[in-house]
Coordinates of C-alpha atoms in Angstrom, one line a residue:
X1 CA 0.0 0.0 0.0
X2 CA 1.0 3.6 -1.2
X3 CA 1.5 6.1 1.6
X4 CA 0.7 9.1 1.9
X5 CA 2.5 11.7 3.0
X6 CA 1.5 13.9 5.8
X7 CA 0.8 17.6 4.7
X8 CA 3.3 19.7 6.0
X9 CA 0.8 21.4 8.6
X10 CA 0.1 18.0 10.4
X11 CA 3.3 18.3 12.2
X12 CA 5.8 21.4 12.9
X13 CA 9.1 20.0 13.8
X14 CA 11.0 23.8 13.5
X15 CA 9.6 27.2 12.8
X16 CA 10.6 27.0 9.1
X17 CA 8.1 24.1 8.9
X18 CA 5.6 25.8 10.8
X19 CA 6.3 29.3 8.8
X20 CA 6.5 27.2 5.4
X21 CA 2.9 25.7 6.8
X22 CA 1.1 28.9 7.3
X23 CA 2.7 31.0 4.6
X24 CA 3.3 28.4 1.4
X25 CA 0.4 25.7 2.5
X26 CA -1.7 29.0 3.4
X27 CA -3.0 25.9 6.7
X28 CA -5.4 27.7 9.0
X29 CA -3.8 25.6 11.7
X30 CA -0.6 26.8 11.0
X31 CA -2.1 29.9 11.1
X32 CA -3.1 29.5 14.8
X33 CA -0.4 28.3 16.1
X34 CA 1.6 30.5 14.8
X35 CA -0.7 33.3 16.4
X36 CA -0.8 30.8 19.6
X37 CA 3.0 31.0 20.3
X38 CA 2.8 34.8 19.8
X39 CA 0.7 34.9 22.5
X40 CA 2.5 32.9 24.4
X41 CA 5.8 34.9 24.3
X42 CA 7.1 31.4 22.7
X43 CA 10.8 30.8 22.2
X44 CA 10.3 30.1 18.9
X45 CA 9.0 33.8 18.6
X46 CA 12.7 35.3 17.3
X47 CA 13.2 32.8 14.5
X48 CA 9.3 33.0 13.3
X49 CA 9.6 36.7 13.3
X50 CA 13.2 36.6 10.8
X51 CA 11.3 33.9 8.8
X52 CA 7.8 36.0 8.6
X53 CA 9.6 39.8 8.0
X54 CA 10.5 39.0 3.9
X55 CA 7.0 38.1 3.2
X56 CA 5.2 40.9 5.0
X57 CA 3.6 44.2 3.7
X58 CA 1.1 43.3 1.2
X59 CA -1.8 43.7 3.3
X60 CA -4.3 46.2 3.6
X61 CA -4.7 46.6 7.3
X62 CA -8.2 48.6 8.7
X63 CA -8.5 49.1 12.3
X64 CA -12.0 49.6 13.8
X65 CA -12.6 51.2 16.6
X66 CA -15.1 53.2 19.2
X67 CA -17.2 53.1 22.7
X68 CA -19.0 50.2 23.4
X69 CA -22.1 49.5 21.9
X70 CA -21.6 51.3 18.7
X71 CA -21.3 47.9 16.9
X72 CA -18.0 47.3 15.9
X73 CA -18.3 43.9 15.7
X74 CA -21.7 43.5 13.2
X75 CA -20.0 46.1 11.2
X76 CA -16.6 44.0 10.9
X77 CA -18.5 41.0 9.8
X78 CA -20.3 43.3 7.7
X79 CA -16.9 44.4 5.7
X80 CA -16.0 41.0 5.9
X81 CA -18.8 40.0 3.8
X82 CA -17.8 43.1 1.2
X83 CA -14.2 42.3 1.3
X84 CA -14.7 38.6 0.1
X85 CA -17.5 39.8 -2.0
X86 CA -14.9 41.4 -4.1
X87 CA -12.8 38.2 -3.9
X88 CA -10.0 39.6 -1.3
X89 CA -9.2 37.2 1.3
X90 CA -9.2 38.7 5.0
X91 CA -8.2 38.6 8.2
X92 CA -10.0 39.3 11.6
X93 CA -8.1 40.2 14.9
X94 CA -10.7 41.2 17.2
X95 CA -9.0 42.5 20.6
X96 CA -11.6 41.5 24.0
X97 CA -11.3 42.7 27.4
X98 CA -9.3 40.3 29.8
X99 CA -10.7 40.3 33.5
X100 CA -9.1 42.1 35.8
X101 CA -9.6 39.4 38.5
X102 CA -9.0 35.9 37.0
X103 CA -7.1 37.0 33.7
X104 CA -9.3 35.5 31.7
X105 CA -11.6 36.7 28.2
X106 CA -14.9 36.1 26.8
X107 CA -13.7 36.5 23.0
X108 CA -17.4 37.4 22.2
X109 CA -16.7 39.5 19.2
X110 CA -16.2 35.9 17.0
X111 CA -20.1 34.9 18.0
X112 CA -21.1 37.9 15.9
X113 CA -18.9 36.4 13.0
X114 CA -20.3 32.5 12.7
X115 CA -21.6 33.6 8.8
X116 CA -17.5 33.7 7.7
X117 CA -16.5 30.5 9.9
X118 CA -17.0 28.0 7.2
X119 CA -15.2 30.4 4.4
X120 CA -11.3 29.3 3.7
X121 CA -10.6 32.6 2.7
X122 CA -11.4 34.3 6.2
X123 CA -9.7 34.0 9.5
X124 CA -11.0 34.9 12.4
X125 CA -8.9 35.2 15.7
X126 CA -10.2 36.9 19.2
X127 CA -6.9 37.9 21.3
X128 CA -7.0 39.2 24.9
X129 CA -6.0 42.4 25.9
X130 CA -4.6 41.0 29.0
X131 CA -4.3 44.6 30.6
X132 CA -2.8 46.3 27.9
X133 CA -4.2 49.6 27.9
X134 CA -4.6 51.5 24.5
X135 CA -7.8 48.8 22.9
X136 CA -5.0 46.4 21.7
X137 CA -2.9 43.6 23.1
X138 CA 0.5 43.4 23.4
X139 CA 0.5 40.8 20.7
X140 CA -1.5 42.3 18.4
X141 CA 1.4 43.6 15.8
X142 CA 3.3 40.0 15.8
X143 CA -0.3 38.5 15.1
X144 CA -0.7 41.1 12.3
X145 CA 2.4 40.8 10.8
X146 CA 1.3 36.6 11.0
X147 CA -1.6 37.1 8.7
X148 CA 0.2 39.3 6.2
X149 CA 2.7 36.6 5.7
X150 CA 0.1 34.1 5.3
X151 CA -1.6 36.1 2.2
X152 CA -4.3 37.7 3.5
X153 CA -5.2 40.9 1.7
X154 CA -6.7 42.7 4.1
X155 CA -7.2 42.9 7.6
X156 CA -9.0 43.9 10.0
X157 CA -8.3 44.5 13.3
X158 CA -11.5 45.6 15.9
X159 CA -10.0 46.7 19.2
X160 CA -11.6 46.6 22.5
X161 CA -13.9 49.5 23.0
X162 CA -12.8 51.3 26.0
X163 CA -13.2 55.1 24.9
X164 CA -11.8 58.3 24.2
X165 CA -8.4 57.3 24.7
X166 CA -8.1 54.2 22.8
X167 CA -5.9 55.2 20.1
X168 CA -3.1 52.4 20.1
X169 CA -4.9 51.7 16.8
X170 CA -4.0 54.5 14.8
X171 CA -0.3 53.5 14.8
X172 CA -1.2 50.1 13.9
X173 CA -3.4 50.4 10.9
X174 CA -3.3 51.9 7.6
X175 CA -6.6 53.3 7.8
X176 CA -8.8 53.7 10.9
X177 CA -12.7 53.4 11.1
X178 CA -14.0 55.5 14.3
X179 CA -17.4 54.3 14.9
X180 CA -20.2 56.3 17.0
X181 CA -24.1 55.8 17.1
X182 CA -27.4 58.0 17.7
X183 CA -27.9 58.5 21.7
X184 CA -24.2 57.7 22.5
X185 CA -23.7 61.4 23.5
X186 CA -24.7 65.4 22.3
X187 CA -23.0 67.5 19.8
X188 CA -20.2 68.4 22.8
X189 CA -19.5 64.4 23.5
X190 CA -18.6 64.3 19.1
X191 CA -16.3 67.3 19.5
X192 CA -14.3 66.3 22.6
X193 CA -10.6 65.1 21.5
X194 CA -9.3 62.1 21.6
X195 CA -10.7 59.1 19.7
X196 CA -12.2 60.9 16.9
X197 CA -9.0 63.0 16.2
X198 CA -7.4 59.2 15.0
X199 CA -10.5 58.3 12.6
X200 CA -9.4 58.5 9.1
X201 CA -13.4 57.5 7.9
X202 CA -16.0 58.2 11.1
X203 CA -19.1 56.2 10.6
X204 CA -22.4 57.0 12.0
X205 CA -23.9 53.3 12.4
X206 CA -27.5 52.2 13.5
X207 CA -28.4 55.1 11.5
X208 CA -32.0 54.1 11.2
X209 CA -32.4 55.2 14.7
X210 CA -33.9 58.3 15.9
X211 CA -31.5 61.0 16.5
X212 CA -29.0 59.8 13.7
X213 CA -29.2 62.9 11.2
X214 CA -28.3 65.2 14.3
X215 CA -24.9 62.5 15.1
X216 CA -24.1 62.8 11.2
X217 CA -24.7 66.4 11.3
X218 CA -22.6 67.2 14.6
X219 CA -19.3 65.1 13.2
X220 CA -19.8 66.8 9.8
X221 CA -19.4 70.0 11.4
X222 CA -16.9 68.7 13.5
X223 CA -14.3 67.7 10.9
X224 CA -15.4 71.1 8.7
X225 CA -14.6 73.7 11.9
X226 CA -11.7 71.1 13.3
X227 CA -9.8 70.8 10.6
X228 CA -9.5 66.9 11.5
X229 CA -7.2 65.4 8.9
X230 CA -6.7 61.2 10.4
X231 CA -4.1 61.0 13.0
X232 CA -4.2 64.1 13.9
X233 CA -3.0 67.1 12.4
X234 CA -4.4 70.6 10.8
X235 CA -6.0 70.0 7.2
X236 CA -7.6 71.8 4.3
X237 CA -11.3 72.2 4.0
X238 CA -13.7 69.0 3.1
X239 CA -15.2 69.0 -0.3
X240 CA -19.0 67.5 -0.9
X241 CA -18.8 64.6 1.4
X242 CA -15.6 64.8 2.9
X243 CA -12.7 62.2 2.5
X244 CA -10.8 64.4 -0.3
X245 CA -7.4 65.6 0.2
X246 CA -7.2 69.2 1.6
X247 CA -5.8 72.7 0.4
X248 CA -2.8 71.3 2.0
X249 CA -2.5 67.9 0.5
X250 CA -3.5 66.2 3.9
X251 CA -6.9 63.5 4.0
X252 CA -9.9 64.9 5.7
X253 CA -12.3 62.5 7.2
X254 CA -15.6 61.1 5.0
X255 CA -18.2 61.2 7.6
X256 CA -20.4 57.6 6.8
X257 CA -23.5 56.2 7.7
X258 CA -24.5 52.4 8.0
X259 CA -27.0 49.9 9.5
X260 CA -24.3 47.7 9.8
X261 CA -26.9 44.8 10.8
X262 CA -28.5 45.0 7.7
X263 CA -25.2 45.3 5.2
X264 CA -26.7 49.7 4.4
X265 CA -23.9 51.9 4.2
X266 CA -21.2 49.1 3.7
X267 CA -20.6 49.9 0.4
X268 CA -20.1 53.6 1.2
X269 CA -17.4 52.3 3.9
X270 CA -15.6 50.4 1.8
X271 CA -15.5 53.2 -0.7
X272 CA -14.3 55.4 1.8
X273 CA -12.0 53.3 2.9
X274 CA -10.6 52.6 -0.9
X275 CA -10.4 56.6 -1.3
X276 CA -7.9 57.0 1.2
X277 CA -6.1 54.0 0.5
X278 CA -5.5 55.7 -3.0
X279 CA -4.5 59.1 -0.9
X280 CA -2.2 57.1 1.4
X281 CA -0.2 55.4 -1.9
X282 CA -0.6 58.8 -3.9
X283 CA 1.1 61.3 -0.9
X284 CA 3.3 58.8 0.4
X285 CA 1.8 58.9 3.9
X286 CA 1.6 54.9 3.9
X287 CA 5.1 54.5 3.8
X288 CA 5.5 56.9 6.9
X289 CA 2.8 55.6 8.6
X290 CA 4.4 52.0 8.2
X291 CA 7.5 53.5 9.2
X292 CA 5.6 54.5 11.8
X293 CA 4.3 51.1 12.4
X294 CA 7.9 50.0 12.8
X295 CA 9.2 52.0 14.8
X296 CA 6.8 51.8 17.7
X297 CA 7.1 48.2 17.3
X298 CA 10.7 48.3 18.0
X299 CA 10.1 50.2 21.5
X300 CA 7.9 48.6 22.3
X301 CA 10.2 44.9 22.2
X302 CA 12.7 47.1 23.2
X303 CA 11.4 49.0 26.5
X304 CA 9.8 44.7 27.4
X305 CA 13.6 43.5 27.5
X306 CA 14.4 46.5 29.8
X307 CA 11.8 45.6 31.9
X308 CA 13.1 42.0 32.2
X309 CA 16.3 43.3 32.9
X310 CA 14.9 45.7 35.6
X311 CA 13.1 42.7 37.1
X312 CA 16.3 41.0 37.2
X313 CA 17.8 44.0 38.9
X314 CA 14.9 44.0 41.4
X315 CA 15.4 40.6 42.2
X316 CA 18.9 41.5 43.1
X317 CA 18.1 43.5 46.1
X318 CA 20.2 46.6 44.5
X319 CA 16.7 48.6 43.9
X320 CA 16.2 48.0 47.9
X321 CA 19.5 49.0 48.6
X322 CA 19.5 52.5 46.5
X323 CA 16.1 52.9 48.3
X324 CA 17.7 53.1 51.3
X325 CA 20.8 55.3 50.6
X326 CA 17.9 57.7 49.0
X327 CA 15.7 57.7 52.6
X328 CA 19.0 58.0 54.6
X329 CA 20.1 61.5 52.5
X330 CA 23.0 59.5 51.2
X331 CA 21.7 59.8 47.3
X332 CA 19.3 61.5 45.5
X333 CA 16.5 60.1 43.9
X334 CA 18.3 61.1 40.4
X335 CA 21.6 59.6 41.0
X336 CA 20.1 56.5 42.2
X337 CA 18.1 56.1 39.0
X338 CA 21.4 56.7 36.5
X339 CA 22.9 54.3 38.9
X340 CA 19.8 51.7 38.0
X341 CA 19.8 52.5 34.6
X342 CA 23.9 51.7 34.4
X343 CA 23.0 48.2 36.1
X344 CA 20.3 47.3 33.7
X345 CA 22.9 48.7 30.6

């Protein structure tokens, strides 16, 4: 008798098989446990990253963001649906809420998402925020860069919802979606900064409710007297709509609206969202932004092997011992910090 083979997913002996797996095989396990080890800090993390960082960059990457309630979630699957509609292939990373007593997540947002599980082409992965503040998780960029490298055109990232200062997403995504709904606040709630300074495309969803024209009307008004121009900065003035470039070459917001539940206004979205993909390529904002993107990475692995390092220092007793020369006069707090710093460099 002939046999078979095992496909190269069945078993990952190294992280080039597991990398080859996920990226040549395009295996949804793979996927996972690739994304699985990035959660878990794994060993293996280092080599998969060197193996991943050729074959990354190709994909779109949306963020979607805003308070709870506002439906980020039915409006993901919703672009979901669009996206494959078109024949892209893409990518959820949907960011939940860790408890704060026992550590552990719900990872709700994939029950709003069971149309899309059968589909190849989609992937769907919930990651805990495990107390990382900002509406992402600390592995949220290594899980990104996963799903790039395993050929998914776009993707999608919904973070966790926690308000006004939930901006981690901005330096994470290409383009960001800032979601808001009738009854969620007044005309003064729309033009308080923060959240809605990052949005790149603001969408008004549940706009069949009452009180919608007056949310679409305050944020139009917003981005006309603000000068709001995505991630911040001064812009020119909107054009009919909004989303066109300024009198200074700079993107000011399209103001949307959807009934995400129902698929209206999707279309609009991902039109929007298409327009300023053209203006990202066209000003070269996308490589900056990506740049960007880097960058913060970089610190952000960086400042974790500091804090190792401090925790090694800590566990030293020298922290305890600079205490006490700082209580009994014999050093100041600042030359007992450049002496900390010196033991952890």
């Amino acid at each position: 008798m002939t046999r078979v083979a095992a496909p190269r997913s069945a078993a990952y002996g190294s992280p080039a098989e597991l990398v080859a797996a996920a990226v040549e095989d395009r295996s949804p396990r793979a996927v996972a446990r690739l994304i699985s080890l990035v959660e878990d800090d794994s060993p293996w993390l280092r080599e998969i990253s060197r193996l991943l960082a050729p074959r990354t960059g190709r994909a779109e990457v949306i963020g979607v963001t805003g308070a709870p309630g506002v439906g980020k979630s039915t409006s993901t699957s919703a672009l979901v649906a669009a996206y494959r509609a078109a024949g892209r292939r893409v990518g959820v990373l949907a960011v939940d809420p860790s408890s704060p007593f026992t550590g552990g997540a719900l990872l709700g947002d994939r029950v709003r998402m069971t149309a899309h599980t059968t589909d190849p082409d989609v992937y769907i992965r919930s990651l805990a925020s495990r107390g990382h503040l900002g509406g992402l998780s600390w592995a949220t960029p290594q899980a990104l860069r996963v799903l790039d490298a395993a050929g998914f055109d776009v993707v999608l990232i919904e973070t966790v919802g926690v308000g006004q200062a939930e901006v981690d997403i901005a330096s994470l995504a290409d383009t960001t979606l800032v979601l808001l709904a009738p009854g969620m606040g007044d005309g003064i709630q729309a033009a308080k900064a923060g959240i809605l300074e990052i949005a790149d495309v603001l969408v008004v969803n549940k706009a069949d409710r009452p009180g919608a024209d007056d949310t679409y009307r305050d944020l139009t008004n917003m981005v006309r007297l603000s000068g709001l121009t995505g991630h911040g900065g001064r812009g020119g003035r909107p054009g009919a709509g909004g989303g066109v470039a300024g009198a200074d070459d700079r993107w000011v917001p399209r103001v949307v609206r959807t009934v995400a539940a129902e698929g209206g206004g999707v279309d609009e979205v991902v039109a929007a969202v298409a327009a300023h993909r053209g203006w990202l390529a066209a000003s070269g904002e996308l490589a900056r932004r990506r740049a960007r993107r880097a960058a913060d990475e970089i610190e952000q692995i960086a400042l974790a092997a500091l804090r190792a390092r401090f925790g090694d220092v800590h566990g030293t007793g020298r922290l305890g011992a600079l205490a006490d020369d700082v209580v009994a006069g014999r050093l100041d707090p600042w030359s007992a910090a450049d002496d900390l710093v010196a033991a952890l460099t």
